[in-house]
Each structure stands twice: as C-alpha cells, then as structure tokens.
Short mmCIF file of C-alpha atoms and ligand atoms in Angstrom, two decimals:
data_model
loop_
_atom_site.label_atom_id
_atom_site.label_comp_id
_atom_site.label_asym_id
_atom_site.label_seq_id
_atom_site.Cartn_x
_atom_site.Cartn_y
_atom_site.Cartn_z
CA MET A 1 101.08 85.59 130.64
CA LYS A 2 102.35 83.86 133.79
CA ASP A 3 99.33 81.51 133.92
CA TYR A 4 100.11 80.15 130.48
CA GLY A 5 103.75 79.18 130.80
CA ASN A 6 106.07 80.91 128.38
CA PRO A 7 104.73 81.40 124.86
CA LEU A 8 107.49 82.44 122.48
CA THR A 9 108.22 86.17 122.50
CA HIS A 10 108.16 86.39 118.71
CA VAL A 11 104.68 84.85 118.69
CA VAL A 12 103.36 87.25 121.33
CA SER A 13 104.77 90.09 119.17
CA ILE A 14 102.51 89.23 116.20
CA PRO A 15 99.91 91.98 115.74
CA PRO A 16 96.47 90.27 115.82
CA TYR A 17 94.82 90.19 112.39
CA PRO A 18 91.78 92.50 112.60
CA PRO A 19 89.17 91.04 110.23
CA GLY A 20 86.27 93.11 108.90
CA ARG A 21 83.51 93.03 111.53
CA PRO A 22 80.85 90.39 110.78
CA THR A 23 77.36 91.68 109.97
CA ASP A 24 75.72 89.80 112.86
CA ALA A 25 78.17 91.19 115.42
CA VAL A 26 77.51 94.77 114.29
CA ALA A 27 73.76 94.14 114.25
CA ARG A 28 73.90 92.91 117.87
CA GLU A 29 76.09 95.75 119.07
CA PHE A 30 74.03 98.56 117.54
CA GLY A 31 70.59 96.91 117.67
CA LEU A 32 70.26 96.84 113.89
CA ASP A 33 68.46 94.49 111.51
CA PRO A 34 71.23 92.37 109.93
CA ALA A 35 69.40 92.53 106.59
CA SER A 36 69.74 96.30 106.56
CA ILE A 37 73.51 96.26 107.06
CA VAL A 38 75.88 97.01 104.20
CA LYS A 39 79.26 95.28 104.63
CA LEU A 40 82.08 96.84 102.65
CA ALA A 41 84.84 95.79 105.02
CA SER A 42 86.67 92.78 103.59
CA ASN A 43 87.00 93.34 99.82
CA GLU A 44 84.58 90.49 99.21
CA SER A 45 82.73 90.29 95.91
CA PRO A 46 79.18 91.67 95.90
CA HIS A 47 78.36 89.61 92.81
CA GLY A 48 77.99 86.20 94.43
CA VAL A 49 79.44 83.16 92.70
CA ALA A 50 79.39 81.96 89.08
CA PRO A 51 76.25 79.89 88.36
CA GLY A 52 78.33 76.77 87.67
CA VAL A 53 79.72 76.92 91.21
CA ILE A 54 76.36 76.12 92.79
CA ALA A 55 75.99 72.95 90.74
CA ALA A 56 79.59 71.91 91.38
CA LEU A 57 79.11 72.34 95.13
CA ALA A 58 75.90 70.33 95.20
CA GLU A 59 77.76 67.43 93.63
CA VAL A 60 80.63 67.41 96.17
CA ASP A 61 78.60 68.08 99.30
CA ALA A 62 77.26 64.54 99.30
CA ALA A 63 80.80 63.17 99.72
CA SER A 64 81.79 65.21 102.78
CA ASN A 65 82.73 62.04 104.69
CA ILE A 66 85.76 61.66 102.37
CA TYR A 67 89.02 63.62 102.68
CA PRO A 68 89.63 65.93 99.74
CA ASP A 69 92.34 65.27 97.14
CA PHE A 70 95.44 66.66 98.88
CA ASP A 71 97.22 66.70 95.52
CA CYS A 72 94.46 68.96 94.11
CA TYR A 73 95.02 67.19 90.79
CA ASP A 74 92.03 68.55 88.89
CA LEU A 75 92.37 72.04 90.30
CA ARG A 76 96.08 72.23 89.51
CA HIS A 77 95.38 71.15 85.95
CA ALA A 78 92.55 73.68 85.57
CA ILE A 79 94.71 76.52 86.92
CA ALA A 80 97.68 75.46 84.81
CA ALA A 81 95.54 75.58 81.67
CA ASP A 82 94.18 78.97 82.69
CA VAL A 83 97.56 80.59 83.34
CA GLY A 84 99.58 78.78 80.66
CA MET A 85 101.94 76.97 83.04
CA ALA A 86 102.51 73.30 83.93
CA PRO A 87 100.40 71.59 86.65
CA ASP A 88 103.49 71.03 88.80
CA GLN A 89 104.02 74.80 88.81
CA VAL A 90 100.76 75.31 90.73
CA LEU A 91 100.35 74.99 94.51
CA PRO A 92 96.78 75.48 95.78
CA GLY A 93 96.33 76.57 99.39
CA ALA A 94 93.62 77.47 101.89
CA GLY A 95 93.42 80.97 100.48
CA SER A 96 96.55 82.76 99.37
CA SER A 97 96.93 83.35 103.12
CA GLU A 98 98.29 79.81 103.37
CA ILE A 99 100.88 80.50 100.65
CA ILE A 100 101.99 83.70 102.46
CA LEU A 101 102.65 81.59 105.55
CA LEU A 102 104.30 78.67 103.73
CA ALA A 103 106.77 81.03 102.05
CA ALA A 104 107.75 82.50 105.42
CA ARG A 105 108.10 79.09 107.05
CA ALA A 106 110.21 77.75 104.18
CA TYR A 107 112.58 80.71 103.92
CA LEU A 108 112.77 82.41 107.28
CA ASP A 109 113.85 81.77 110.85
CA GLY A 110 115.14 83.79 113.79
CA THR A 111 118.35 84.72 111.97
CA ARG A 112 116.70 86.01 108.78
CA LYS A 113 114.84 89.07 107.54
CA ALA A 114 112.04 89.78 105.07
CA ILE A 115 111.31 93.02 103.25
CA ILE A 116 107.75 94.36 103.36
CA PRO A 117 106.83 97.63 101.65
CA GLN A 118 105.23 100.20 103.97
CA TYR A 119 101.43 99.70 103.94
CA GLY A 120 101.89 96.09 102.75
CA PHE A 121 99.11 93.61 103.57
CA GLN A 122 99.13 92.90 107.31
CA SER A 123 99.41 89.12 107.01
CA TYR A 124 102.95 89.51 105.68
CA GLU A 125 104.16 90.88 108.99
CA GLY A 126 102.28 88.19 110.89
CA ALA A 127 103.87 85.46 108.75
CA VAL A 128 107.37 86.86 109.16
CA ARG A 129 107.04 87.27 112.92
CA SER A 130 105.44 83.85 113.33
CA VAL A 131 108.78 82.21 112.57
CA GLY A 132 110.82 84.65 114.64
CA ALA A 133 112.21 86.48 111.61
CA THR A 134 112.57 90.26 111.39
CA PRO A 135 110.39 92.34 109.07
CA VAL A 136 112.15 95.24 107.34
CA PHE A 137 109.59 97.87 106.37
CA VAL A 138 110.65 100.02 103.44
CA PRO A 139 108.87 103.39 103.04
CA VAL A 140 106.77 103.89 99.92
CA LYS A 141 107.37 106.71 97.46
CA ASP A 142 104.22 108.53 96.32
CA TRP A 143 102.21 105.68 97.86
CA VAL A 144 103.79 102.91 95.77
CA PRO A 145 106.60 100.57 96.82
CA ASP A 146 109.98 102.20 96.27
CA ILE A 147 111.88 99.65 94.19
CA ASP A 148 115.27 101.28 94.62
CA ALA A 149 114.88 101.62 98.37
CA MET A 150 113.83 97.97 98.63
CA LEU A 151 116.85 96.88 96.60
CA ALA A 152 119.07 98.99 98.84
CA ALA A 153 117.60 97.24 101.90
CA VAL A 154 118.65 93.78 100.69
CA ASP A 155 121.57 92.15 102.45
CA ASP A 156 122.68 88.55 103.00
CA ASP A 157 120.14 88.07 105.80
CA VAL A 158 117.14 89.10 103.67
CA HIS A 159 115.62 85.97 102.13
CA LEU A 160 112.09 87.04 101.24
CA VAL A 161 110.21 90.02 99.83
CA TYR A 162 106.43 90.34 99.74
CA LEU A 163 105.09 92.69 97.09
CA ALA A 164 101.42 93.18 96.18
CA SER A 165 100.02 94.95 93.13
CA PRO A 166 97.33 96.20 93.40
CA ASN A 167 98.23 96.60 97.05
CA ASN A 168 95.81 96.25 99.94
CA PRO A 169 94.90 98.55 101.74
CA THR A 170 96.12 101.36 99.48
CA GLY A 171 94.84 100.02 96.15
CA THR A 172 97.90 101.39 94.42
CA VAL A 173 99.31 99.65 91.36
CA LEU A 174 102.99 99.20 90.66
CA PRO A 175 103.56 99.62 86.90
CA ARG A 176 104.51 96.45 85.02
CA ALA A 177 107.89 97.87 84.07
CA GLU A 178 108.71 98.54 87.74
CA ILE A 179 107.79 95.00 88.77
CA GLU A 180 110.00 93.67 85.98
CA ARG A 181 112.87 95.94 86.97
CA PHE A 182 112.58 94.65 90.53
CA ALA A 183 112.33 91.00 89.49
CA GLN A 184 115.48 91.42 87.44
CA ALA A 185 117.54 93.35 89.97
CA LEU A 186 116.62 91.48 93.16
CA PRO A 187 119.53 89.16 94.11
CA PRO A 188 118.83 85.48 93.40
CA HIS A 189 119.03 84.36 97.05
CA VAL A 190 115.85 86.34 97.84
CA LEU A 191 112.46 84.74 97.24
CA LEU A 192 110.12 87.27 95.64
CA VAL A 193 106.46 86.66 96.51
CA LEU A 194 104.34 88.70 94.13
CA ASP A 195 100.81 88.92 95.50
CA GLU A 196 98.20 89.27 92.76
CA ALA A 197 95.08 88.91 94.91
CA TYR A 198 93.48 91.80 92.98
CA ARG A 199 95.04 91.13 89.55
CA GLU A 200 91.76 90.38 87.82
CA PHE A 201 90.39 93.84 88.64
CA LEU A 202 93.05 95.41 86.42
CA ALA A 203 92.37 95.89 82.72
CA PRO A 204 94.03 92.98 80.88
CA GLU A 205 96.69 95.26 79.36
CA ASP A 206 97.74 96.49 82.81
CA ARG A 207 98.30 93.05 84.32
CA PRO A 208 101.90 91.92 84.83
CA ASP A 209 103.21 89.48 82.21
CA ILE A 210 104.17 86.67 84.56
CA ALA A 211 105.75 84.56 81.80
CA ARG A 212 108.28 87.36 81.38
CA LEU A 213 108.80 87.55 85.14
CA PHE A 214 109.52 83.83 85.36
CA GLN A 215 112.04 84.24 82.50
CA MET A 216 113.75 86.92 84.57
CA ARG A 217 114.03 85.00 87.83
CA ARG A 218 113.39 81.51 89.16
CA ASN A 219 113.21 82.48 92.80
CA LEU A 220 109.67 83.79 92.41
CA ILE A 221 106.20 82.83 93.59
CA VAL A 222 103.17 84.56 92.10
CA MET A 223 100.11 84.31 94.37
CA ARG A 224 96.49 84.54 93.34
CA THR A 225 93.19 83.93 95.08
CA PHE A 226 89.62 82.85 94.45
CA SER A 227 88.46 85.05 97.34
CA LYS A 228 88.09 88.30 95.41
CA ILE A 229 86.76 88.48 91.85
CA HIS A 230 85.64 84.83 91.91
CA GLY A 231 83.53 85.49 95.00
CA LEU A 232 84.70 82.36 96.87
CA ALA A 233 86.12 83.98 100.02
CA GLY A 234 84.06 81.68 102.26
CA LEU A 235 85.56 78.52 100.76
CA ARG A 236 89.23 79.48 101.32
CA VAL A 237 91.19 78.74 98.19
CA GLY A 238 94.09 80.47 96.50
CA TYR A 239 97.34 79.36 94.90
CA GLY A 240 100.99 80.00 94.28
CA LEU A 241 102.69 79.70 90.89
CA GLY A 242 106.38 78.95 90.62
CA ASP A 243 109.04 76.39 89.75
CA GLY A 244 107.87 72.87 90.60
CA GLU A 245 110.96 72.18 92.70
CA LEU A 246 110.44 75.33 94.76
CA LEU A 247 106.76 74.59 95.32
CA GLN A 248 107.62 71.09 96.51
CA VAL A 249 109.65 72.68 99.32
CA LEU A 250 106.63 74.71 100.45
CA ARG A 251 104.39 71.69 100.12
CA ARG A 252 106.31 69.80 102.80
CA LEU A 253 104.97 72.34 105.28
CA GLN A 254 101.39 72.29 104.13
CA LEU A 255 98.60 71.25 106.47
CA PRO A 256 97.25 67.98 105.01
CA PHE A 257 93.99 68.47 103.14
CA SER A 258 93.97 72.23 103.69
CA VAL A 259 91.93 72.85 100.53
CA SER A 260 88.48 71.30 100.91
CA ALA A 261 86.79 69.31 98.14
CA GLN A 262 84.14 72.03 97.98
CA ALA A 263 86.77 74.70 97.48
CA GLN A 264 88.52 72.69 94.77
CA ALA A 265 85.30 71.97 92.85
CA ALA A 266 84.04 75.55 93.15
CA ALA A 267 87.36 77.00 91.99
CA ILE A 268 87.41 74.76 88.92
CA ALA A 269 83.85 75.74 88.01
CA SER A 270 84.56 79.44 88.55
CA LEU A 271 87.71 79.42 86.40
CA SER A 272 85.69 78.25 83.43
CA ASP A 273 83.22 81.16 83.55
CA SER A 274 85.15 83.97 81.91
CA THR A 275 81.93 85.87 81.14
CA PHE A 276 81.08 86.09 84.85
CA LEU A 277 84.58 87.24 85.74
CA GLU A 278 84.74 89.87 83.02
CA ARG A 279 81.32 91.23 83.99
CA ASN A 280 82.47 91.53 87.61
CA ARG A 281 85.60 93.39 86.50
CA VAL A 282 83.67 95.85 84.34
CA GLU A 283 81.04 96.46 87.02
CA ASN A 284 83.72 97.02 89.64
CA GLU A 285 85.51 99.46 87.39
CA SER A 286 82.42 101.54 86.66
CA GLU A 287 81.18 101.55 90.25
CA ARG A 288 84.67 102.36 91.55
CA ALA A 289 84.81 105.34 89.18
CA ARG A 290 81.34 106.48 90.22
CA VAL A 291 82.09 106.22 93.96
CA ALA A 292 85.47 107.92 93.48
CA ALA A 293 83.86 110.79 91.57
CA ALA A 294 81.20 111.24 94.28
CA LEU A 295 83.85 111.29 97.02
CA GLU A 296 86.03 113.75 95.14
CA LYS A 297 83.04 115.98 94.57
CA ALA A 298 82.43 115.90 98.32
CA GLY A 299 86.04 116.98 98.87
CA VAL A 300 87.22 113.61 100.22
CA ARG A 301 90.77 112.68 99.27
CA ILE A 302 91.15 109.20 97.78
CA LEU A 303 94.02 107.21 96.34
CA PRO A 304 93.85 105.86 92.78
CA SER A 305 92.88 102.19 93.12
CA GLY A 306 93.34 99.17 90.90
CA GLY A 307 91.37 96.91 93.24
CA ASN A 308 87.76 96.44 94.34
CA PHE A 309 88.12 99.01 97.13
CA LEU A 310 89.11 102.61 97.79
CA LEU A 311 91.25 104.17 100.50
CA LEU A 312 89.85 107.52 101.60
CA GLU A 313 91.00 110.18 104.04
CA VAL A 314 88.29 111.10 106.51
CA GLY A 315 89.95 112.60 109.59
CA ASP A 316 89.57 110.34 112.62
CA GLY A 317 89.34 106.95 110.87
CA PRO A 318 88.34 104.79 113.87
CA ALA A 319 85.70 107.31 115.03
CA ILE A 320 84.23 107.70 111.54
CA SER A 321 84.17 103.89 111.17
CA ARG A 322 82.17 103.61 114.38
CA GLU A 323 79.69 106.26 113.29
CA LEU A 324 79.25 104.49 109.96
CA MET A 325 78.69 101.19 111.79
CA ARG A 326 76.03 102.81 113.95
CA ARG A 327 74.28 103.64 110.67
CA GLY A 328 74.61 100.08 109.41
CA VAL A 329 77.63 100.48 107.15
CA ILE A 330 80.73 98.39 107.92
CA ILE A 331 83.98 99.55 106.38
CA ARG A 332 87.58 99.00 107.49
CA PRO A 333 89.54 101.40 109.65
CA VAL A 334 93.24 101.13 108.80
CA ALA A 335 94.93 102.71 111.82
CA ASN A 336 96.73 99.37 112.29
CA TYR A 337 98.61 100.18 109.06
CA GLY A 338 99.76 103.54 110.42
CA LEU A 339 96.92 105.22 108.54
CA PRO A 340 94.72 106.58 111.37
CA THR A 341 93.11 109.28 109.22
CA TRP A 342 92.05 106.92 106.45
CA ILE A 343 89.41 104.22 105.99
CA ARG A 344 89.07 101.52 103.35
CA ALA A 345 85.77 100.81 101.65
CA THR A 346 85.05 97.87 99.36
CA ILE A 347 83.15 98.61 96.14
CA GLY A 348 79.74 96.98 96.52
CA LEU A 349 76.58 96.89 94.43
CA PRO A 350 75.31 100.30 93.27
CA ARG A 351 72.66 100.32 96.01
CA GLU A 352 75.21 99.46 98.70
CA ASN A 353 77.60 102.13 97.47
CA ASP A 354 74.79 104.69 97.60
CA VAL A 355 74.02 103.72 101.20
CA PHE A 356 77.73 104.09 102.04
CA LEU A 357 78.03 107.48 100.30
CA GLY A 358 74.88 108.76 102.03
CA ALA A 359 76.00 107.60 105.48
CA LEU A 360 79.52 108.97 105.00
CA ASP A 361 78.15 112.34 103.95
CA GLU A 362 76.03 112.44 107.10
CA VAL A 363 78.89 111.37 109.36
CA LEU A 364 81.40 113.79 107.86
CA ARG A 365 78.94 116.69 108.18
CA ALA A 366 78.29 115.78 111.82
CA ALA A 367 82.05 115.62 112.44
CA GLY A 368 82.34 119.13 110.96
C1 LIG B 1 96.77 91.62 99.19
C2 LIG B 1 96.11 90.42 99.74
N1 LIG B 1 96.75 89.25 99.70
C3 LIG B 1 96.21 88.12 100.17
C4 LIG B 1 94.96 88.12 100.74
C5 LIG B 1 94.46 86.83 101.33
O1 LIG B 1 93.36 86.38 100.70
P1 LIG B 1 92.88 84.86 100.78
O2 LIG B 1 93.61 84.18 101.86
O3 LIG B 1 91.43 84.95 101.00
O4 LIG B 1 93.25 84.29 99.43
C6 LIG B 1 94.22 89.30 100.81
C7 LIG B 1 92.90 89.33 101.44
O5 LIG B 1 92.31 90.32 101.69
C8 LIG B 1 94.82 90.48 100.30
O6 LIG B 1 94.19 91.64 100.36
#
C-alpha cells in the first residue's frame, strides 16, 4: 500500500463484502442472454413490490430536487403503528446495514470487543473491524448460536452482540425461548442487536415477541428491513427499534438524509399491504418446502431454514457455483463464512427454482 500512504491497519483487515454477482456481469462473462439468467444470490424477493409502492414512487419522483425528510416522520409513525411501539422508538436507516454500522460506531472502539456467533452475517464483522474493535466468534451448537457459550464469552470489554434469527447464511432459527433466555441473562452493559431481517418469513406464532424482549432488557436494538419480504432491496431502507434515548445516540452518527424520499414513501406504502406480505410468506414457505424436498430426494444435504433461502452441501462450493453460473444460474458460494462445501440459494419463483434444480442436478452429476 506504499503508494497510498498509511490506511489504518484495522480498516485494511476488513474482509471485503462479496455481494451476489449482478446478472449483467455474469451475462458478459459467460456470453449469456441476461434475460435467461436466474439470480438466486442475494435473498431478494422474486415477487416484486406491492402495487401501492409504484403509485407512491411516482408521486415522490417528481420532487427529487428536494432533500428527503431526515427525521423520517411519516415512516417512523407508520412503523411505530405497525409494530406497536412509539415513533421515537424507531430509527430508519439506509437498509438495516446502516443500523449494523451505527451500533458498532456508537458502542465500539479499539479497546472493545463484540460477540458474533459463528456463521453470523458477514457485515457484522466488517462493522466491528471498521472501528478497530475485536470480533469474538463463538462456535454454534448444532448450527444455531450457542447461548451459554456466548454468555460465557462476555467480559467487561464486550459491549455488543449481534444475533440474527433466522440467520443468514445458514437459515437456522433460534427458538423464541432461547432468545428470551439470552436477552434476560446478557449483562446490561452489552448492547444486544437482534437482527430480524427474515422475521416475516416465519409463521406468526414462531416470531419473537419483541414486547417481552424489551420488558426484559433496555439495552436492545431489534433490526428489520424492507429489503426482503417487502421487495424493496434496491431502495435501501431498514430500521432499528429500541429505547428513544438509545436511538438518539446512534442518530448522532447517521449520514444526513441517508434514507431517500423514494425509500420512505415506498416503505410506508408496502407496510400497509398485509395481503401482499402474507401471500409472499406463504409462497416462500411452499416453494422452500418443494425445493428442499427435491434436494433431499437427490441426496443433497440441506439445513432447515426459516428464511427465503436454503443452505445446501454440494462438495466444492466455489466450483459448483461457477458451473451453475455458466448455465445461467447465480447462487452464493459461502466459503468466506468458512463453509467451502456449501452454497446458498434464494427461493425464487417456481420456474426459477426449477431452472436451479435442473442445473444443479446436471452440475452435480458432472462432478460425480
Ligand atoms: C441477516 C441480515 N441482516 C441484514 C441484512 C442487510 O440488509 P439491508 O441492508 O438490505 O436491510 C441482510 C442482507 O442480506 C441480512 O441477511
């Protein structure tokens, strides 16, 4: 790096975030028609956006010369009504990715540590390292975060824990009772960030009762996103829920106007369409079961998933991913998570899933 001065060592140590490969890039590399490509690489929704979103966007687009409402007044009120909390207990961000980062910046520095369960979402490590703090990875037990081991890893220097359920990339779900046990037992000086990016894909009775969690501890942020079941990944909007005073601390660090007017308007419109959301959940559940059954029948090991994706064991993950790409199917290799024999595939439309299953069958046969 000698030509670039001296960037901070802790920044250089951040593993680059490997996004799902864009359709156009894969089309160029393999000489494919972009329209023929099936992208199941980023846990995006295959169901588009709620009809009301299109109208809401058309209305805002005309005012793109104006900064958005940094206070996100209408969106905070809409979310508050939806989740049964107060508007000052809602902090919208540019995707939940922004909340992940704000939590790290508010609670961590070079002297502090954060606990991340093994196979936790990669952005957690990036956020922790970005402020020079030390990530403490705690091994999972039977593929789910080991609550007792995480509690045992807490000391005075640990100030943050990231915990996702369902987790990405494994899809595994931590039972409600375990999340509650953790929320109760975690010492009060540690901020618990509970990541519910995939919450809406769970059956309503399996979703954590966050009112109970907030009764158990105040040092808690629950994160959600509009990128997944709402189908608004391209607009970048998510939010954190927590005590107003705590959120105000994070807000000091927020990039001004990070949530665009389009994102705010679309999120409000999407929240109001419960029929659309429920249909997406049901379709995901039935397609996920169908794809899982087909994979199991083919002898492919998969993990039980509560999200809109499956983690499957295929042998040489990166090589299989490449062969699938050559056939116009983009999925996600997960070697960067220490899972070189696995790949992650998003649940798409029935036709897309069939293309994926067909291509995988071909590739696995060729690999012997
Ligand atoms: C577990 C988890 N958390 C957070 C995010 C970030 O999503 P966004 O920034 O789009 O809200 C993702 C995205 O894939 C995720 O899988």
